[in-house]
PDB file of C-alpha atoms in Angstrom:
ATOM      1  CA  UNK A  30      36.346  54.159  77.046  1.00 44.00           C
ATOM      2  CA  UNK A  31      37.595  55.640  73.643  1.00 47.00           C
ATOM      3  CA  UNK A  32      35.966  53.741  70.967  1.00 47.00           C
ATOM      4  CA  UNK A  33      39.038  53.313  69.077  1.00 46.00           C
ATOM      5  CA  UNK A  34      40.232  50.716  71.608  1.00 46.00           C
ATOM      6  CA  UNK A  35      37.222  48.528  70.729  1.00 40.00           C
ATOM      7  CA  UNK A  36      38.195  46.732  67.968  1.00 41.00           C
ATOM      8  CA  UNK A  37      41.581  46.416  69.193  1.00 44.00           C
ATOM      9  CA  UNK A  38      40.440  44.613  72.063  1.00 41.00           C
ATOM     10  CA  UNK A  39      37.735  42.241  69.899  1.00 40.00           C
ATOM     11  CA  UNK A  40      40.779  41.190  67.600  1.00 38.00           C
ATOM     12  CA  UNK A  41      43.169  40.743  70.360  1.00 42.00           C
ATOM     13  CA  UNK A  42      40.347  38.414  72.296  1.00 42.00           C
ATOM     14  CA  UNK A  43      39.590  36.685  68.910  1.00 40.00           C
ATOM     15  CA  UNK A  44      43.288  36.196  68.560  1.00 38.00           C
ATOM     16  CA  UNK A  45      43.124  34.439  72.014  1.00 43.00           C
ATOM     17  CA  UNK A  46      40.624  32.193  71.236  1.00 40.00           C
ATOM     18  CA  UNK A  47      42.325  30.974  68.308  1.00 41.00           C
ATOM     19  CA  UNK A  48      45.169  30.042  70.201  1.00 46.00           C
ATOM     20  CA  UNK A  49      43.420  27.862  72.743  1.00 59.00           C
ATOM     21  CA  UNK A  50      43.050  30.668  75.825  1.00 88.00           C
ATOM     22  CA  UNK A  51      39.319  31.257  76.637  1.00 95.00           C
ATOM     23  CA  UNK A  52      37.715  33.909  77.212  1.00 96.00           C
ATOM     24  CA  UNK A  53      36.370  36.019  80.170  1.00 96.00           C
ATOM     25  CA  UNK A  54      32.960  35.005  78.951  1.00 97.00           C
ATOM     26  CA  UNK A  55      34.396  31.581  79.202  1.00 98.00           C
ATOM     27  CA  UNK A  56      35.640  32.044  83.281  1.00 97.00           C
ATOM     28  CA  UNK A  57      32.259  33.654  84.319  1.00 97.00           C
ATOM     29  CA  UNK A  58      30.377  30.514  82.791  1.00 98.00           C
ATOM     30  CA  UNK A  59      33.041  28.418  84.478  1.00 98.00           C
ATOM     31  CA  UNK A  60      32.843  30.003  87.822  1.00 97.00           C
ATOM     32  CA  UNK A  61      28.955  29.915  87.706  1.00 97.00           C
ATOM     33  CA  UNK A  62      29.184  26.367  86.670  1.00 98.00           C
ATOM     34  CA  UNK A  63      31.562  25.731  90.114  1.00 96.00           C
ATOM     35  CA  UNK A  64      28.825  28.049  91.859  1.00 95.00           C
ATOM     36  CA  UNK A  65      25.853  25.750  91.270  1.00 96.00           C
ATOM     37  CA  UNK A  66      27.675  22.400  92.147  1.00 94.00           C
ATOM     38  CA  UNK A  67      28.031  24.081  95.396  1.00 90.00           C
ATOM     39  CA  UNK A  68      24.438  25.114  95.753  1.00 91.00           C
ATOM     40  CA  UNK A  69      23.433  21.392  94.479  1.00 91.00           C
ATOM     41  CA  UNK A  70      25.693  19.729  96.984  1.00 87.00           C
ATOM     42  CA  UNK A  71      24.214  22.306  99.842  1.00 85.00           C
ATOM     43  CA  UNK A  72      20.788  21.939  98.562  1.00 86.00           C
ATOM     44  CA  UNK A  73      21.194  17.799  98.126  1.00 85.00           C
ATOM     45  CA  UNK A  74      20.069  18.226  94.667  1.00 90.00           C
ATOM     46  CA  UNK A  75      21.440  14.867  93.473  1.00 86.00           C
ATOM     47  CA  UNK A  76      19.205  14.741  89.894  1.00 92.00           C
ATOM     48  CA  UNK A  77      20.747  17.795  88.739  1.00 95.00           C
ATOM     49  CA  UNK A  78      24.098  17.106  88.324  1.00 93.00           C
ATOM     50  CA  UNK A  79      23.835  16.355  84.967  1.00 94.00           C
ATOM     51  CA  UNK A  80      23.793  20.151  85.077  1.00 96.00           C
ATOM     52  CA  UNK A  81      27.689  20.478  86.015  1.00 97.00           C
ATOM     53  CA  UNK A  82      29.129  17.244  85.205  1.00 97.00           C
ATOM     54  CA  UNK A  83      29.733  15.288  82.198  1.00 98.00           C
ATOM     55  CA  UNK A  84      28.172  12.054  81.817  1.00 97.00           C
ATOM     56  CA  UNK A  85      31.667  10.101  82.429  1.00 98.00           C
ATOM     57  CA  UNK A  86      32.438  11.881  85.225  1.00 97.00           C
ATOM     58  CA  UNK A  87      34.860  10.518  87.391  1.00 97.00           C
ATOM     59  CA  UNK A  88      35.540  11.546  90.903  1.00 96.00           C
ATOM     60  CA  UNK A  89      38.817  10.717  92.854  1.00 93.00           C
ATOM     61  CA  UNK A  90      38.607  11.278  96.957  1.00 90.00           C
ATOM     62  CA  UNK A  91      40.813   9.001  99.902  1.00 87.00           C
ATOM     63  CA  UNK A  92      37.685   7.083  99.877  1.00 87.00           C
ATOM     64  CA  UNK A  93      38.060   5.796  95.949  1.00 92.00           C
ATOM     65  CA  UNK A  94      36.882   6.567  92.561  1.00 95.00           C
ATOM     66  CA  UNK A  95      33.696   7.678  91.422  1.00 96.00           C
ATOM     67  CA  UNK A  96      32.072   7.120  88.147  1.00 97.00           C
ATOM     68  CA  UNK A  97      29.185   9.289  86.515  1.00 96.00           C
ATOM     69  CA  UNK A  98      26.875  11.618  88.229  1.00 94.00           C
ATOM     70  CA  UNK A  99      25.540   8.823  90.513  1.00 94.00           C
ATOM     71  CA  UNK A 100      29.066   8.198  91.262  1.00 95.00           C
ATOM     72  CA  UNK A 101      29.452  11.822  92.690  1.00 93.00           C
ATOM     73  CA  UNK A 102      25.646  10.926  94.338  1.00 91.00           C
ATOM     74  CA  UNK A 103      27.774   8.295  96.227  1.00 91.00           C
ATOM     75  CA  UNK A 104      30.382   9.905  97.220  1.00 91.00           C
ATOM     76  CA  UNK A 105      28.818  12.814  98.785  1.00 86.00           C
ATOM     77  CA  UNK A 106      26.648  10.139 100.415  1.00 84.00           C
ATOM     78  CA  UNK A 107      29.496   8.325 101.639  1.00 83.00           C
ATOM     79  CA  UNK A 108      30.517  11.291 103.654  1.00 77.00           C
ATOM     80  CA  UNK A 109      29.057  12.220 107.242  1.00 66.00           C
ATOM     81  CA  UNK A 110      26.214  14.653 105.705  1.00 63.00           C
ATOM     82  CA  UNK A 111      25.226  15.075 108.924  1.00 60.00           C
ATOM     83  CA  UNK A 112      28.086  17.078 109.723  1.00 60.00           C
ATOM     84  CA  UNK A 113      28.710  18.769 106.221  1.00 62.00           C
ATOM     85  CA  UNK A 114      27.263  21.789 104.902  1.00 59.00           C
ATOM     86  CA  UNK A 115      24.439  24.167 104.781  1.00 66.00           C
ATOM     87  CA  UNK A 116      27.084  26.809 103.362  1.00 77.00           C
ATOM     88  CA  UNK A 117      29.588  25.388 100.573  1.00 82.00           C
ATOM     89  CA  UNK A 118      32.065  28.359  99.627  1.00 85.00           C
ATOM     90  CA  UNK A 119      34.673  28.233  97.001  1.00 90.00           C
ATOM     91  CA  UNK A 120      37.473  30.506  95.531  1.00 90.00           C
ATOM     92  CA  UNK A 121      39.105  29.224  92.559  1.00 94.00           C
ATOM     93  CA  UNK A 122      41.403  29.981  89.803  1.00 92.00           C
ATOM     94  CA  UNK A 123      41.360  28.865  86.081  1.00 95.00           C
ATOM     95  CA  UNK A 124      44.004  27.723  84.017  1.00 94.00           C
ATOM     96  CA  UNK A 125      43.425  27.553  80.248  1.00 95.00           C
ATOM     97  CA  UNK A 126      44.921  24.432  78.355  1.00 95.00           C
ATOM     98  CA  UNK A 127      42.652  24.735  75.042  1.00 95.00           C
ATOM     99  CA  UNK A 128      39.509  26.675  73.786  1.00 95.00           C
ATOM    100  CA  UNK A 129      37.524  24.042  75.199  1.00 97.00           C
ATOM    101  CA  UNK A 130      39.603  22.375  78.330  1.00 96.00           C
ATOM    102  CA  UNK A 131      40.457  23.697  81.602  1.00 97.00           C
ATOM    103  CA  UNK A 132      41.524  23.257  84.630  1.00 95.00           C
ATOM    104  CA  UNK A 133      40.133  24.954  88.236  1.00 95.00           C
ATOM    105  CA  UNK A 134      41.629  24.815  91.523  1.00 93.00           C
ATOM    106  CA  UNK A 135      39.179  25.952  93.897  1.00 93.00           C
ATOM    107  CA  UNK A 136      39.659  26.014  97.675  1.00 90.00           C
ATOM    108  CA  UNK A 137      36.639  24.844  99.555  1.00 88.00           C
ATOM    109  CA  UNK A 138      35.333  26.128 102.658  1.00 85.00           C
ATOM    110  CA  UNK A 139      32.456  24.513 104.376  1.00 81.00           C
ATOM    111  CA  UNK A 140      30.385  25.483 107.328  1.00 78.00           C
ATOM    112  CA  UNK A 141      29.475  22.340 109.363  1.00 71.00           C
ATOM    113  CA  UNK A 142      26.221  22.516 111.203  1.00 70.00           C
ATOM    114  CA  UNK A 143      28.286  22.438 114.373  1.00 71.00           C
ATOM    115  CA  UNK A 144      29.418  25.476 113.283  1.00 72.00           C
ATOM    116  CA  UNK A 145      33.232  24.255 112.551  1.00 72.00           C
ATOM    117  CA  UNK A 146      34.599  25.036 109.506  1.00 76.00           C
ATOM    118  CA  UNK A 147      36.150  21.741 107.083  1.00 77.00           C
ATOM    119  CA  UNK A 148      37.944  22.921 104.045  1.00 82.00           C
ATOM    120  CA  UNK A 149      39.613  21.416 101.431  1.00 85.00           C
ATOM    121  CA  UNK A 150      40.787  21.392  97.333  1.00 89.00           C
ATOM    122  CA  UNK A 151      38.568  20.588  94.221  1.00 92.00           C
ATOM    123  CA  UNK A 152      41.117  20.388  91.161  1.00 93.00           C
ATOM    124  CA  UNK A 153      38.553  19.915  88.664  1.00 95.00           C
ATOM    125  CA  UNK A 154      38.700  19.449  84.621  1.00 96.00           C
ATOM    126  CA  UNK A 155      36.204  21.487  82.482  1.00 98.00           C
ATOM    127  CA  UNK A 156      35.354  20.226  79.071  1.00 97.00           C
ATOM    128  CA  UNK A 157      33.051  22.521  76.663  1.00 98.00           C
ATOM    129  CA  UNK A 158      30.462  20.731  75.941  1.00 98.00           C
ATOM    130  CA  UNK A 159      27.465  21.569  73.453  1.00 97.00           C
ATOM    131  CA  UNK A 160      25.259  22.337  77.164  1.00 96.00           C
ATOM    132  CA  UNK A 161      28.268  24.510  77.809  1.00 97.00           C
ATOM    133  CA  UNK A 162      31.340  23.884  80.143  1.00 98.00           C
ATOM    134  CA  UNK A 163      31.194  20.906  82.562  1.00 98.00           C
ATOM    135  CA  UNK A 164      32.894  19.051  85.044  1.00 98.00           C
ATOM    136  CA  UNK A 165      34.721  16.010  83.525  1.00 97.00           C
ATOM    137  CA  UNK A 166      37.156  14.762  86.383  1.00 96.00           C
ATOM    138  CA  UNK A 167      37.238  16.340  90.067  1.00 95.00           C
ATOM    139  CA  UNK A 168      39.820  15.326  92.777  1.00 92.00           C
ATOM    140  CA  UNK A 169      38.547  16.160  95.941  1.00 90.00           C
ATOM    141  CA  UNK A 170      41.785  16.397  98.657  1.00 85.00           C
ATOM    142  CA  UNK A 171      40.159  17.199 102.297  1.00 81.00           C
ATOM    143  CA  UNK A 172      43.030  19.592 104.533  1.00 77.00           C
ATOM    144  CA  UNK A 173      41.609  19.767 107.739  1.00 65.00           C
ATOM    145  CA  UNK A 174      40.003  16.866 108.331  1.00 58.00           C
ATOM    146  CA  UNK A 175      39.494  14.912 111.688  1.00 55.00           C
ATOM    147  CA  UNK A 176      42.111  12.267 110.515  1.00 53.00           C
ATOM    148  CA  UNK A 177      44.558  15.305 109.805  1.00 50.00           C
ATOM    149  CA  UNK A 178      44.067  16.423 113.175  1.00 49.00           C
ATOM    150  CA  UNK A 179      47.771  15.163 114.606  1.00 48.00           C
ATOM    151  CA  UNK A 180      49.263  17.346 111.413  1.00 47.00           C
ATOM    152  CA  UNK A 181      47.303  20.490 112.366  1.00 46.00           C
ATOM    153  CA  UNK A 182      50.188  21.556 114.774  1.00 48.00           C
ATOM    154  CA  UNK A 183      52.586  22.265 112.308  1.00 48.00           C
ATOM    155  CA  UNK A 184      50.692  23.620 109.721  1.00 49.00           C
ATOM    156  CA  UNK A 185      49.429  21.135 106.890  1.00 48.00           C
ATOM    157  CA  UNK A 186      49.225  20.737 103.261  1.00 50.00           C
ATOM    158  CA  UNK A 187      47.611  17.383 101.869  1.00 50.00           C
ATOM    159  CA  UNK A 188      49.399  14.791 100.026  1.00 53.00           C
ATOM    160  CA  UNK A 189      49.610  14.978  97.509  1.00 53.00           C
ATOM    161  CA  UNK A 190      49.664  18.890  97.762  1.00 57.00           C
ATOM    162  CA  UNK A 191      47.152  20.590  96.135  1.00 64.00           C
ATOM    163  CA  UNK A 192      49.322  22.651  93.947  1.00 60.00           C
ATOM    164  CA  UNK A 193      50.748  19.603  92.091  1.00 72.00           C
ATOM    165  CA  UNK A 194      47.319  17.992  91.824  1.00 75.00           C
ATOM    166  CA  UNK A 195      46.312  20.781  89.899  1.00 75.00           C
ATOM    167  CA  UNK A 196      49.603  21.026  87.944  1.00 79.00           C
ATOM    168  CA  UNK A 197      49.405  17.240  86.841  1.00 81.00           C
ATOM    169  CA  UNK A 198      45.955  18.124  86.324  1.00 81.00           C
ATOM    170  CA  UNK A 199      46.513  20.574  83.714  1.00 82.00           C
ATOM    171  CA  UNK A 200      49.376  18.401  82.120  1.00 83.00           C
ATOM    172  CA  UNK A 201      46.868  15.518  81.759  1.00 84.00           C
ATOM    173  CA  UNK A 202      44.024  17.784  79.924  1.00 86.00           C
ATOM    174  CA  UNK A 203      46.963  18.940  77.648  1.00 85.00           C
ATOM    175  CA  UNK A 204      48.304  15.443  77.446  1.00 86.00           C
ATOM    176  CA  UNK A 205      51.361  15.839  78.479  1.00 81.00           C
ATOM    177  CA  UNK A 206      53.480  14.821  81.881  1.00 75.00           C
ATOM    178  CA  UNK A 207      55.287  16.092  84.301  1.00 72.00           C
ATOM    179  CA  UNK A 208      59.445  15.592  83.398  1.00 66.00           C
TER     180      UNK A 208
END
């Protein structure tokens, strides 16, 4: 790398930050953050989540709302463990709406123990926090559910779709709705 790019790059990623975009330091702490909420959920490490979500959480699923960590604790608990996970994949992407708020849609997969596969969308609010970035609201929309199984045929997309979750999503961080 020539040497003379360097502090080109600093002030352009300085001038970023001013404006509200965050960094790449920012999307690696993000996406280890989304990592270890996977390996909690896998592992059944319910105490830690104070680790990856705020302490006002609030979780939305089809089976209600969720408030604080032991509110996630409940949900997951409400769900048939016994056929969820012992591998809990995600891919996500990050969407900037200020220097210390965004928004990540990750696609979930998840390896049942008999050895299906269940998928499904997190659209999930960070906040920075003075721990560092952490989960303040996650919708959880299942795609491939049993109930879904009639819509398989055809292909299927959750409602609401996924994609406008996570648009409305990064509308309500920025406080702003859709027209």
């Amino acid at each position: 790398m020539d040497d003379a790019q360097v502090p080109e790059q600093t002030a352009k990623s300085t001038a970023e930050s001013a404006t509200g975009a965050i960094s790449a330091q920012d999307r690696i702490e993000i996406a280890e953050i989304l990592a270890f909420s996977s390996h909690l959920l896998d592992n059944r490490q319910w105490d830690m989540f104070g680790e990856v979500f705020v302490p006002e959480v609030r979780l939305s699923a089809p089976q209600g709302e969720f408030d604080g960590p032991a509110g996630v604790r409940r949900f997951v608990e409400s769900v048939d463990l016994a056929r969820f996970p012992a591998t809990h994949t995600l891919n996500s992407i990050v969407e900037a709406v200020d220097a210390d708020t965004a928004v990540c849609w990750s696609r979930m997969l998840l390896l049942t123990w008999d050895r299906r596969v269940a998928c499904g969308d997190y659209i999930d609010t960070f906040r920075r926090t003075a721990d560092g970035w952490r989960i303040e609201r996650r919708t959880v929309a299942p795609r491939n559910d049993s109930a879904s199984v009639a819509l398989a045929e055809g292909g299927y997309a959750p409602a609401p779709y996924a994609y406008a979750m996570f648009d409305d999503a990064v509308l309500a961080a920025a406080g702003r709705t859709r027209r």
